[in-house]
Amino acid sequence: MATRQKSAPAKTARVEVKNEVKGQARSDSKAHGAIEPAKGNLGVMIPGMGAVATTFVAGVEAIRKGLAKPIGSLTQMGTVRLGKRTDGRSPKIKEFVPLAGLDDLVFTGWDIFEDNMYEAASNAGVLDYRLLEQLKPFLSSIKPQAAVFDHNYVKKIDGPNVKKGKSKMDLAEQLRADIRAFKKSSGASRLITMWCASTESYIEPTAAHQSVKSFEKALHENDEMIAPSMIYAYASLMEGVPFANGAPNLTVDLPVMLELSRQNEAPICGKDFKTGQTLMKTVLAPAFKARLLGLSGWYSTNILGNRDGEVLDDPGSFKTKEESKLGVLEHILQPSLYPELYGNIFHKVRINYYPPRGDNKEGWDNIDIFGWLGYPMQIKVDFLCRDSILAAPIVLDLVLFLDLAKRCSELKGRGIQEWLSFYFKSPMTVPGLYPEHDLFIQLMKLKNTLRHLKGEELITHLGLEYYD
Ligand SMILES: NC(=O)c1ccc[n+]([C@@H]2O[C@H](COP(=O)([O-])OP(=O)(O)OC[C@H]3O[C@@H](n4cnc5c(N)ncnc54)[C@H](O)[C@@H]3O)[C@@H](O)[C@H]2O)c1
């Protein structure tokens, strides 16, 4: 077994760096930490080559070929205001911080089915076949490696492309060998792992998850409380590779993973991509709280017909998703601070598997609010969304930002990257700290982190200086 690196969490270092924003070059002595340049290829490794993964990879290739635009991606289209409103400095984020370019991305993945990315994308039915035909040679060249899979954790599916091993530690070693082989064959200088596989059954942490020592013992003993996603996470973090989790499984939300992440300077972040209904929830709920409008009930239901919908039809997998979706309101509305407004909310989330809709989910929300003197009102939201179209730009941004974190002395040894909460239904924080779910606080946190790294003033929106 390869040895684990024992480097201490990075401390903040003040160094001289050159501001790279065009036309604004200046020596910046306030930058926090050095950022290594994004040199060479960035390898993206994806457990789960289904609808989200193929929509992401096909999308990157389509954008590279000039066939489409990276709509929805903060790293590609977003800007960041610097200095005062009157300064007129709003560079693109990708020009402000050194991110990998789309041309630098190379891909691999694991799946329990043997379909290559072209076949998997065709089956997923998200992208138009005319676009897929133009990408066929590229997508067909990405074939899944054999997966680490346990049917007990995903009851609705089974497939032939699965690794065999004497123990879970043996499976972890096989994944580590895959990671090293891909790094060599692709010539990538850096790697990222992005879980886009099915949602696993609900479990809670046990003693096995509390430290690296107990986890490794449990891997050797085939402890049933170690889910496949944890084996991928362990393998990645042991190889010093950052890990993001698109599904609501526990996976890296465990003391063992935080320990490994810090030790090996392999950043981790939240879980479960914040795409459709929860995105709307984390936009509307802050508006109610801002105006002190009360909430008595929020009923959310979905119809969804893709494989994800089928997997979530199993009560164990649904429970994992339900926990993730239910958490957001409590943290945004803070019923302990506002008991008359939010102390008695009926919050229900349903997901119904309905094959005719495929990936084109429909999410309904019925929201019962109350205003002045307690008078009730209702809001209905009907979001006819495309799940994977909303998820793909999130995957891209997380890949590029996690790679930035890994190259940044200020961030790489911190473990959890709370500044990436923006992308998740269940953001991760250190134990004892409540997560921020409000989308606009999350966006401010993200952009302020970038400003902080580059030694720019944080934006507080105070604005008194304009009236001096
Ligand atoms: N699309 C969205 O808007 C969205 C939002 C939040 C979360 N998610 C989550 O993202 C994940 C992917 O969604 P999707 O629509 O692409 O689902 P999908 O069913 O199309 O793809 C998942 C793939 O994972 C594979 N898989 C399952 N277990 C595996 C394992 N142990 N190793 C390797 N491969 C494995 C399956 O064979 C399948 O091909 C799901 O967990 C979903 O809940 C999606």
Short mmCIF file of C-alpha atoms and ligand atoms in Angstrom, two decimals:
data_model
loop_
_atom_site.label_atom_id
_atom_site.label_comp_id
_atom_site.label_asym_id
_atom_site.label_seq_id
_atom_site.Cartn_x
_atom_site.Cartn_y
_atom_site.Cartn_z
CA MET A 1 0.00 0.00 0.00
CA ALA A 2 1.36 3.42 -0.90
CA THR A 3 2.09 5.65 2.05
CA ARG A 4 -0.12 8.50 3.07
CA GLN A 5 1.42 11.97 2.96
CA LYS A 6 1.69 13.55 6.38
CA SER A 7 1.83 17.22 5.53
CA ALA A 8 0.26 19.62 8.02
CA PRO A 9 -2.69 21.81 7.03
CA ALA A 10 -1.40 24.81 5.12
CA LYS A 11 -1.09 28.06 7.03
CA THR A 12 -1.98 31.41 5.52
CA ALA A 13 1.07 32.79 3.77
CA ARG A 14 1.35 36.38 2.64
CA VAL A 15 3.25 36.53 -0.58
CA GLU A 16 3.76 38.92 -3.42
CA VAL A 17 1.72 37.90 -6.45
CA LYS A 18 0.92 39.70 -9.64
CA ASN A 19 -2.74 40.53 -10.19
CA GLU A 20 -3.60 38.85 -13.46
CA VAL A 21 -6.69 40.83 -14.40
CA LYS A 22 -6.14 42.41 -17.79
CA GLY A 23 -5.45 46.11 -17.66
CA GLN A 24 -5.24 46.09 -13.90
CA ALA A 25 -1.83 44.56 -13.31
CA ARG A 26 -0.48 45.56 -9.97
CA SER A 27 1.77 44.05 -7.38
CA ASP A 28 -0.53 42.79 -4.67
CA SER A 29 0.99 42.34 -1.25
CA LYS A 30 -2.34 41.47 0.35
CA ALA A 31 -2.96 38.22 -1.57
CA HIS A 32 -3.56 35.28 0.77
CA GLY A 33 -1.37 32.41 -0.19
CA ALA A 34 0.26 31.42 -3.42
CA ILE A 35 -1.68 29.77 -6.23
CA GLU A 36 0.25 27.41 -8.46
CA PRO A 37 -0.45 27.93 -12.15
CA ALA A 38 -2.87 25.50 -13.87
CA LYS A 39 -0.18 23.83 -15.99
CA GLY A 40 -0.87 20.61 -17.93
CA ASN A 41 -3.99 18.50 -18.20
CA LEU A 42 -6.60 18.13 -15.48
CA GLY A 43 -7.98 14.58 -15.26
CA VAL A 44 -11.65 14.30 -14.30
CA MET A 45 -12.57 10.89 -12.88
CA ILE A 46 -16.28 10.15 -12.58
CA PRO A 47 -17.81 7.22 -10.71
CA GLY A 48 -21.22 6.85 -12.42
CA MET A 49 -21.28 7.52 -16.17
CA GLY A 50 -25.02 8.16 -16.41
CA ALA A 51 -27.17 11.15 -17.39
CA VAL A 52 -25.33 13.86 -15.45
CA ALA A 53 -21.82 12.65 -16.27
CA THR A 54 -22.46 12.25 -20.00
CA THR A 55 -24.30 15.59 -20.26
CA PHE A 56 -21.31 17.24 -18.59
CA VAL A 57 -18.61 15.56 -20.71
CA ALA A 58 -20.54 15.90 -23.99
CA GLY A 59 -21.21 19.53 -23.10
CA VAL A 60 -17.53 20.30 -22.49
CA GLU A 61 -16.64 18.75 -25.85
CA ALA A 62 -19.45 20.62 -27.64
CA ILE A 63 -18.24 23.91 -26.12
CA ARG A 64 -14.64 23.13 -27.07
CA LYS A 65 -15.77 22.56 -30.65
CA GLY A 66 -17.67 25.85 -30.67
CA LEU A 67 -21.03 24.07 -31.04
CA ALA A 68 -22.62 25.43 -27.85
CA LYS A 69 -22.15 27.88 -24.98
CA PRO A 70 -21.38 27.09 -21.30
CA ILE A 71 -24.67 28.50 -20.03
CA GLY A 72 -25.15 28.17 -16.28
CA SER A 73 -21.44 28.00 -15.48
CA LEU A 74 -20.06 30.62 -13.10
CA THR A 75 -16.47 29.77 -13.98
CA GLN A 76 -17.10 30.28 -17.70
CA MET A 77 -19.59 33.16 -17.81
CA GLY A 78 -19.55 34.73 -14.35
CA THR A 79 -17.85 37.96 -13.35
CA VAL A 80 -16.62 39.29 -10.03
CA ARG A 81 -16.83 42.94 -9.05
CA LEU A 82 -13.61 44.33 -7.62
CA GLY A 83 -13.28 47.53 -5.64
CA LYS A 84 -15.92 50.27 -5.60
CA ARG A 85 -19.01 50.34 -7.83
CA THR A 86 -17.51 53.40 -9.48
CA ASP A 87 -14.24 51.60 -10.34
CA GLY A 88 -15.71 49.69 -13.26
CA ARG A 89 -13.65 46.56 -12.53
CA SER A 90 -15.65 43.39 -13.14
CA PRO A 91 -13.40 40.80 -14.76
CA LYS A 92 -14.58 37.34 -15.70
CA ILE A 93 -13.89 34.91 -12.87
CA LYS A 94 -11.77 32.75 -15.17
CA GLU A 95 -9.55 35.76 -15.88
CA PHE A 96 -9.35 36.79 -12.23
CA VAL A 97 -8.17 33.44 -10.80
CA PRO A 98 -6.02 30.89 -12.63
CA LEU A 99 -8.45 28.09 -13.58
CA ALA A 100 -7.78 25.15 -15.86
CA GLY A 101 -9.07 25.77 -19.39
CA LEU A 102 -11.69 23.50 -20.97
CA ASP A 103 -9.07 22.29 -23.47
CA ASP A 104 -7.04 20.92 -20.57
CA LEU A 105 -9.76 18.54 -19.34
CA VAL A 106 -9.38 14.79 -19.88
CA PHE A 107 -11.91 12.24 -18.64
CA THR A 108 -12.38 8.75 -17.31
CA GLY A 109 -15.06 7.01 -15.26
CA TRP A 110 -16.38 3.87 -13.66
CA ASP A 111 -19.79 2.28 -14.15
CA ILE A 112 -21.52 -1.02 -13.50
CA PHE A 113 -22.68 -1.01 -17.16
CA GLU A 114 -20.22 -1.40 -20.04
CA ASP A 115 -21.66 1.34 -22.27
CA ASN A 116 -19.16 3.90 -23.47
CA MET A 117 -20.04 7.59 -23.03
CA TYR A 118 -21.69 7.84 -26.44
CA GLU A 119 -23.96 4.85 -25.70
CA ALA A 120 -24.65 6.04 -22.16
CA ALA A 121 -25.51 9.56 -23.38
CA SER A 122 -27.83 8.10 -26.05
CA ASN A 123 -29.57 5.96 -23.43
CA ALA A 124 -29.91 8.89 -21.04
CA GLY A 125 -31.82 10.75 -23.75
CA VAL A 126 -30.91 14.20 -22.49
CA LEU A 127 -29.04 15.61 -25.49
CA ASP A 128 -30.29 15.78 -29.04
CA TYR A 129 -28.93 12.94 -31.21
CA ARG A 130 -27.75 15.46 -33.84
CA LEU A 131 -25.40 16.97 -31.29
CA LEU A 132 -24.33 13.53 -30.03
CA GLU A 133 -23.50 12.38 -33.58
CA GLN A 134 -21.03 15.26 -33.91
CA LEU A 135 -19.34 14.18 -30.69
CA LYS A 136 -19.49 10.44 -31.31
CA PRO A 137 -15.77 9.62 -31.84
CA PHE A 138 -14.78 11.50 -28.70
CA LEU A 139 -17.57 10.13 -26.49
CA SER A 140 -17.14 6.56 -27.77
CA SER A 141 -13.49 6.66 -26.72
CA ILE A 142 -14.41 7.04 -23.02
CA LYS A 143 -15.17 3.58 -21.69
CA PRO A 144 -16.08 2.81 -18.09
CA GLN A 145 -13.67 1.01 -15.82
CA ALA A 146 -15.12 -1.76 -13.66
CA ALA A 147 -17.00 -0.27 -10.70
CA VAL A 148 -16.97 -0.93 -6.99
CA PHE A 149 -20.62 -1.75 -6.42
CA ASP A 150 -22.85 -3.29 -3.77
CA HIS A 151 -26.41 -4.09 -4.75
CA ASN A 152 -27.51 -3.68 -1.13
CA TYR A 153 -26.77 0.02 -1.43
CA VAL A 154 -28.61 0.59 -4.74
CA LYS A 155 -31.46 -1.92 -4.88
CA LYS A 156 -33.07 -0.99 -8.18
CA ILE A 157 -30.12 -1.65 -10.51
CA ASP A 158 -27.47 -4.27 -11.13
CA GLY A 159 -24.81 -4.59 -13.81
CA PRO A 160 -21.94 -6.78 -15.04
CA ASN A 161 -19.00 -4.35 -14.97
CA VAL A 162 -18.06 -4.78 -11.32
CA LYS A 163 -14.74 -5.37 -9.56
CA LYS A 164 -14.15 -8.45 -7.45
CA GLY A 165 -11.90 -8.42 -4.40
CA LYS A 166 -11.03 -10.33 -1.23
CA SER A 167 -12.00 -7.38 0.93
CA LYS A 168 -13.16 -3.77 0.69
CA MET A 169 -9.52 -2.77 1.26
CA ASP A 170 -8.61 -4.86 -1.78
CA LEU A 171 -11.27 -2.97 -3.81
CA ALA A 172 -9.88 0.34 -2.57
CA GLU A 173 -6.40 -0.73 -3.70
CA GLN A 174 -7.80 -1.59 -7.15
CA LEU A 175 -9.34 1.88 -7.42
CA ARG A 176 -6.06 3.46 -6.37
CA ALA A 177 -4.32 1.49 -9.11
CA ASP A 178 -6.96 2.76 -11.62
CA ILE A 179 -6.29 6.32 -10.50
CA ARG A 180 -2.54 6.02 -10.89
CA ALA A 181 -2.89 4.28 -14.27
CA PHE A 182 -5.21 7.02 -15.58
CA LYS A 183 -2.84 9.73 -14.42
CA LYS A 184 -0.05 8.04 -16.34
CA SER A 185 -2.00 7.20 -19.50
CA SER A 186 -3.69 10.61 -19.78
CA GLY A 187 -0.59 12.58 -18.90
CA ALA A 188 -2.69 14.62 -16.46
CA SER A 189 -0.73 16.71 -13.99
CA ARG A 190 -3.69 16.92 -11.59
CA LEU A 191 -6.84 14.91 -10.89
CA ILE A 192 -10.35 15.40 -9.46
CA THR A 193 -12.96 12.77 -8.54
CA MET A 194 -16.62 13.71 -9.02
CA TRP A 195 -19.25 11.22 -7.76
CA CYS A 196 -22.10 11.17 -10.30
CA ALA A 197 -23.29 7.64 -9.48
CA SER A 198 -26.65 6.57 -8.12
CA THR A 199 -27.91 7.59 -4.70
CA GLU A 200 -27.07 4.95 -2.10
CA SER A 201 -29.35 3.73 0.69
CA TYR A 202 -29.60 5.82 3.82
CA ILE A 203 -27.13 4.99 6.59
CA GLU A 204 -25.81 6.83 9.60
CA PRO A 205 -22.17 7.09 10.67
CA THR A 206 -20.83 4.37 12.96
CA ALA A 207 -17.63 3.85 14.97
CA ALA A 208 -15.97 2.59 11.78
CA HIS A 209 -16.20 6.07 10.21
CA GLN A 210 -14.63 8.00 13.08
CA SER A 211 -10.93 7.81 12.20
CA VAL A 212 -8.59 6.60 9.48
CA LYS A 213 -7.46 3.79 11.76
CA SER A 214 -10.95 2.45 12.45
CA PHE A 215 -11.98 2.90 8.81
CA GLU A 216 -9.00 0.93 7.49
CA LYS A 217 -9.69 -1.84 9.98
CA ALA A 218 -13.31 -1.90 8.80
CA LEU A 219 -12.18 -2.02 5.15
CA HIS A 220 -10.12 -5.12 5.91
CA GLU A 221 -13.05 -6.67 7.79
CA ASN A 222 -15.60 -5.94 5.01
CA ASP A 223 -17.75 -3.90 7.38
CA GLU A 224 -21.21 -3.62 5.79
CA MET A 225 -21.45 0.04 6.87
CA ILE A 226 -18.80 0.99 4.32
CA ALA A 227 -20.68 1.97 1.17
CA PRO A 228 -19.05 1.84 -2.31
CA SER A 229 -18.96 5.66 -2.53
CA MET A 230 -16.80 5.70 0.61
CA ILE A 231 -14.34 3.32 -1.02
CA TYR A 232 -13.99 5.67 -4.01
CA ALA A 233 -13.59 8.63 -1.65
CA TYR A 234 -10.98 6.82 0.45
CA ALA A 235 -9.02 5.80 -2.69
CA SER A 236 -9.10 9.36 -4.07
CA LEU A 237 -8.13 11.08 -0.84
CA MET A 238 -5.34 8.55 -0.25
CA GLU A 239 -4.01 9.52 -3.69
CA GLY A 240 -4.26 13.22 -2.74
CA VAL A 241 -7.12 13.76 -5.18
CA PRO A 242 -9.97 16.19 -4.29
CA PHE A 243 -13.44 14.59 -4.12
CA ALA A 244 -16.89 16.09 -4.72
CA ASN A 245 -20.15 14.27 -4.16
CA GLY A 246 -23.07 14.96 -6.49
CA ALA A 247 -25.41 12.62 -4.61
CA PRO A 248 -26.74 12.83 -1.05
CA ASN A 249 -24.84 9.76 0.27
CA LEU A 250 -22.75 10.18 3.45
CA THR A 251 -19.52 9.44 1.49
CA VAL A 252 -17.14 12.21 2.62
CA ASP A 253 -19.38 13.63 5.34
CA LEU A 254 -17.44 11.60 7.91
CA PRO A 255 -14.60 12.28 10.37
CA VAL A 256 -12.35 9.76 8.60
CA MET A 257 -12.64 11.63 5.30
CA LEU A 258 -12.02 15.03 6.89
CA GLU A 259 -8.90 13.60 8.51
CA LEU A 260 -7.66 12.17 5.20
CA SER A 261 -8.57 15.30 3.26
CA ARG A 262 -6.50 17.50 5.57
CA GLN A 263 -3.59 15.08 5.81
CA ASN A 264 -3.28 14.64 2.07
CA GLU A 265 -4.27 18.17 1.03
CA ALA A 266 -7.13 16.81 -1.02
CA PRO A 267 -10.09 19.22 -0.68
CA ILE A 268 -13.65 17.98 -0.12
CA CYS A 269 -16.95 19.87 -0.22
CA GLY A 270 -20.71 19.32 0.22
CA LYS A 271 -23.08 16.73 -1.21
CA ASP A 272 -26.04 16.53 -3.59
CA PHE A 273 -26.01 19.04 -6.48
CA LYS A 274 -28.44 21.91 -5.92
CA THR A 275 -30.22 21.91 -9.26
CA GLY A 276 -34.01 22.31 -9.61
CA GLN A 277 -36.53 22.34 -6.81
CA THR A 278 -34.02 22.96 -4.02
CA LEU A 279 -32.48 25.81 -6.01
CA MET A 280 -35.92 27.44 -6.05
CA LYS A 281 -36.38 26.73 -2.35
CA THR A 282 -33.13 28.40 -1.41
CA VAL A 283 -34.13 31.46 -3.44
CA LEU A 284 -37.71 31.80 -2.17
CA ALA A 285 -37.19 30.97 1.52
CA PRO A 286 -34.64 33.81 2.04
CA ALA A 287 -37.15 36.22 0.46
CA PHE A 288 -39.84 35.18 2.97
CA LYS A 289 -37.41 35.59 5.84
CA ALA A 290 -36.17 38.94 4.55
CA ARG A 291 -39.77 40.25 4.55
CA LEU A 292 -40.71 38.41 7.75
CA LEU A 293 -43.52 36.54 6.03
CA GLY A 294 -44.56 33.43 7.95
CA LEU A 295 -44.60 29.91 6.55
CA SER A 296 -47.05 27.23 7.58
CA GLY A 297 -46.43 24.58 4.93
CA TRP A 298 -44.30 23.66 1.95
CA TYR A 299 -45.33 20.67 -0.10
CA SER A 300 -42.88 19.66 -2.84
CA THR A 301 -43.51 16.86 -5.27
CA ASN A 302 -41.73 15.71 -8.42
CA ILE A 303 -42.28 13.41 -11.35
CA LEU A 304 -39.10 12.07 -12.85
CA GLY A 305 -38.52 9.26 -15.36
CA ASN A 306 -34.79 8.73 -15.72
CA ARG A 307 -32.63 6.06 -14.07
CA ASP A 308 -32.06 8.37 -11.12
CA GLY A 309 -35.85 8.48 -10.67
CA GLU A 310 -35.98 4.68 -10.77
CA VAL A 311 -33.20 4.37 -8.15
CA LEU A 312 -34.99 6.91 -5.94
CA ASP A 313 -38.13 4.80 -6.14
CA ASP A 314 -36.46 2.53 -3.59
CA PRO A 315 -37.30 3.72 -0.05
CA GLY A 316 -33.67 3.41 1.16
CA SER A 317 -32.27 5.64 -1.61
CA PHE A 318 -35.24 8.03 -1.32
CA LYS A 319 -34.63 8.47 2.42
CA THR A 320 -31.07 9.64 1.66
CA LYS A 321 -32.41 12.19 -0.85
CA GLU A 322 -35.27 13.23 1.45
CA GLU A 323 -32.93 14.09 4.33
CA SER A 324 -30.86 16.24 1.97
CA LYS A 325 -33.88 18.06 0.53
CA LEU A 326 -35.60 18.62 3.89
CA GLY A 327 -32.58 20.19 5.62
CA VAL A 328 -32.56 23.48 3.74
CA LEU A 329 -35.61 25.26 5.17
CA GLU A 330 -34.68 24.80 8.81
CA HIS A 331 -31.28 26.41 8.30
CA ILE A 332 -32.54 29.30 6.19
CA LEU A 333 -35.61 30.17 8.27
CA GLN A 334 -34.06 29.69 11.74
CA PRO A 335 -37.26 28.81 13.64
CA SER A 336 -35.46 29.19 16.97
CA LEU A 337 -34.97 32.91 16.20
CA TYR A 338 -38.44 33.38 14.66
CA PRO A 339 -40.78 30.93 16.42
CA GLU A 340 -44.03 32.81 15.52
CA LEU A 341 -43.12 32.75 11.83
CA TYR A 342 -41.37 29.44 11.32
CA GLY A 343 -41.93 27.41 14.49
CA ASN A 344 -44.60 25.16 13.01
CA ILE A 345 -43.91 24.32 9.35
CA PHE A 346 -45.28 21.25 7.61
CA HIS A 347 -42.56 20.39 5.08
CA LYS A 348 -43.02 17.42 2.78
CA VAL A 349 -40.94 16.24 -0.19
CA ARG A 350 -42.03 13.50 -2.61
CA ILE A 351 -40.31 12.07 -5.69
CA ASN A 352 -42.42 9.92 -7.98
CA TYR A 353 -40.89 7.73 -10.67
CA TYR A 354 -42.82 8.41 -13.88
CA PRO A 355 -41.00 6.99 -16.96
CA PRO A 356 -42.70 9.03 -19.74
CA ARG A 357 -40.92 12.20 -18.62
CA GLY A 358 -37.36 10.82 -18.77
CA ASP A 359 -34.82 13.39 -17.57
CA ASN A 360 -37.33 16.22 -17.99
CA LYS A 361 -38.55 16.44 -14.44
CA GLU A 362 -41.55 18.40 -13.30
CA GLY A 363 -41.36 19.77 -9.79
CA TRP A 364 -44.37 21.31 -8.12
CA ASP A 365 -44.30 23.33 -4.95
CA ASN A 366 -47.30 24.48 -2.98
CA ILE A 367 -46.24 27.05 -0.42
CA ASP A 368 -48.57 28.29 2.32
CA ILE A 369 -47.36 31.59 3.71
CA PHE A 370 -48.97 34.18 5.99
CA GLY A 371 -48.61 37.92 6.22
CA TRP A 372 -49.76 41.00 8.17
CA LEU A 373 -52.13 39.99 11.02
CA GLY A 374 -51.67 36.34 10.05
CA TYR A 375 -53.65 36.43 6.78
CA PRO A 376 -52.85 33.34 4.66
CA MET A 377 -51.61 33.35 1.06
CA GLN A 378 -50.41 30.67 -1.35
CA ILE A 379 -47.65 30.44 -3.93
CA LYS A 380 -47.46 27.69 -6.57
CA VAL A 381 -44.27 26.89 -8.44
CA ASP A 382 -44.28 24.53 -11.40
CA PHE A 383 -40.73 24.03 -12.64
CA LEU A 384 -40.48 22.03 -15.86
CA CYS A 385 -36.78 21.51 -15.70
CA ARG A 386 -34.13 19.34 -17.26
CA ASP A 387 -32.25 17.74 -14.43
CA SER A 388 -28.94 17.00 -16.12
CA ILE A 389 -28.90 20.31 -18.02
CA LEU A 390 -29.03 22.04 -14.63
CA ALA A 391 -26.43 19.70 -13.10
CA ALA A 392 -23.75 19.76 -15.85
CA PRO A 393 -22.48 23.34 -15.28
CA ILE A 394 -22.32 22.62 -11.55
CA VAL A 395 -20.05 19.66 -12.27
CA LEU A 396 -17.81 21.83 -14.45
CA ASP A 397 -17.53 24.60 -11.86
CA LEU A 398 -16.78 22.14 -9.06
CA VAL A 399 -14.07 20.45 -11.12
CA LEU A 400 -12.36 23.77 -11.84
CA PHE A 401 -12.78 25.28 -8.38
CA LEU A 402 -11.65 22.12 -6.55
CA ASP A 403 -8.57 22.08 -8.75
CA LEU A 404 -7.99 25.74 -7.84
CA ALA A 405 -8.32 24.84 -4.14
CA LYS A 406 -5.80 22.03 -4.56
CA ARG A 407 -3.28 24.46 -6.10
CA CYS A 408 -3.82 27.15 -3.49
CA SER A 409 -1.68 27.17 -0.32
CA GLU A 410 -4.44 28.96 1.63
CA LEU A 411 -7.10 26.33 0.84
CA LYS A 412 -5.59 22.95 0.11
CA GLY A 413 -4.93 21.83 3.67
CA ARG A 414 -8.24 23.02 5.12
CA GLY A 415 -10.27 19.95 4.16
CA ILE A 416 -13.83 21.22 3.71
CA GLN A 417 -14.25 23.99 1.14
CA GLU A 418 -17.23 25.79 2.61
CA TRP A 419 -17.01 28.46 -0.10
CA LEU A 420 -18.38 25.85 -2.55
CA SER A 421 -21.67 25.51 -0.56
CA PHE A 422 -23.31 27.38 -3.46
CA TYR A 423 -23.47 24.16 -5.47
CA PHE A 424 -24.96 21.77 -2.91
CA LYS A 425 -28.26 20.85 -1.31
CA SER A 426 -26.26 19.75 1.74
CA PRO A 427 -23.25 22.00 2.16
CA MET A 428 -20.52 20.70 4.45
CA THR A 429 -19.11 22.54 7.43
CA VAL A 430 -16.84 21.65 10.31
CA PRO A 431 -18.74 19.95 13.13
CA GLY A 432 -20.65 22.44 15.27
CA LEU A 433 -21.10 25.05 12.54
CA TYR A 434 -24.47 25.36 10.83
CA PRO A 435 -24.35 25.46 7.02
CA GLU A 436 -25.40 28.46 4.92
CA HIS A 437 -28.21 27.47 2.54
CA ASP A 438 -29.28 30.90 1.28
CA LEU A 439 -28.14 30.97 -2.37
CA PHE A 440 -27.16 34.64 -2.24
CA ILE A 441 -25.11 34.31 0.95
CA GLN A 442 -23.44 31.31 -0.67
CA LEU A 443 -22.62 33.30 -3.80
CA MET A 444 -21.20 36.16 -1.74
CA LYS A 445 -19.11 33.67 0.23
CA LEU A 446 -17.75 32.17 -2.98
CA LYS A 447 -16.86 35.48 -4.60
CA ASN A 448 -15.43 36.92 -1.38
CA THR A 449 -13.21 33.83 -1.11
CA LEU A 450 -11.83 34.56 -4.58
CA ARG A 451 -11.31 38.23 -3.65
CA HIS A 452 -9.60 37.18 -0.41
CA LEU A 453 -7.24 34.81 -2.25
CA LYS A 454 -6.19 37.59 -4.59
CA GLY A 455 -5.87 40.27 -1.90
CA GLU A 456 -8.82 42.30 -3.14
CA GLU A 457 -11.14 44.11 -0.71
CA LEU A 458 -14.10 42.00 0.42
CA ILE A 459 -17.42 43.42 -0.67
CA THR A 460 -19.68 44.17 2.29
CA HIS A 461 -22.29 46.28 0.44
CA LEU A 462 -22.04 48.95 3.14
CA GLY A 463 -21.66 51.73 0.57
CA LEU A 464 -21.45 54.75 2.92
CA GLU A 465 -18.27 55.93 1.20
CA TYR A 466 -20.27 56.97 -1.88
CA TYR A 467 -22.01 59.63 0.24
CA ASP A 468 -18.97 61.22 1.94
N1 LIG B 1 -29.48 15.64 -12.23
C1 LIG B 1 -29.69 16.32 -11.16
O1 LIG B 1 -30.31 17.37 -11.20
C2 LIG B 1 -29.15 15.85 -9.86
C3 LIG B 1 -29.23 16.72 -8.78
C4 LIG B 1 -28.71 16.32 -7.57
C5 LIG B 1 -28.15 15.07 -7.44
N2 LIG B 1 -28.10 14.22 -8.49
C6 LIG B 1 -27.53 12.91 -8.27
O2 LIG B 1 -26.52 12.68 -9.21
C7 LIG B 1 -26.40 11.27 -9.40
C8 LIG B 1 -26.39 10.99 -10.90
O3 LIG B 1 -27.64 11.32 -11.48
P1 LIG B 1 -27.98 10.80 -12.92
O4 LIG B 1 -29.26 11.43 -13.33
O5 LIG B 1 -26.80 10.91 -13.80
O6 LIG B 1 -28.25 9.24 -12.63
P2 LIG B 1 -28.06 8.00 -13.63
O7 LIG B 1 -28.85 6.89 -13.03
O8 LIG B 1 -28.30 8.39 -15.03
O9 LIG B 1 -26.49 7.69 -13.53
C9 LIG B 1 -25.93 7.08 -12.42
C10 LIG B 1 -24.95 6.04 -12.91
O10 LIG B 1 -24.24 5.53 -11.79
C11 LIG B 1 -23.97 4.17 -12.02
N3 LIG B 1 -23.60 3.59 -10.75
C12 LIG B 1 -24.37 3.25 -9.69
N4 LIG B 1 -23.61 2.81 -8.68
C13 LIG B 1 -22.32 2.88 -9.10
C14 LIG B 1 -21.07 2.59 -8.48
N5 LIG B 1 -21.01 2.13 -7.23
N6 LIG B 1 -19.95 2.82 -9.20
C15 LIG B 1 -19.99 3.30 -10.47
N7 LIG B 1 -21.15 3.57 -11.09
C16 LIG B 1 -22.30 3.37 -10.41
C17 LIG B 1 -25.26 3.68 -12.65
O11 LIG B 1 -25.04 2.47 -13.36
C18 LIG B 1 -25.62 4.84 -13.58
O12 LIG B 1 -25.08 4.66 -14.88
C19 LIG B 1 -27.59 10.63 -8.67
O13 LIG B 1 -27.16 10.15 -7.42
C20 LIG B 1 -28.51 11.79 -8.47
O14 LIG B 1 -29.36 11.63 -7.35
C21 LIG B 1 -28.59 14.59 -9.71
#
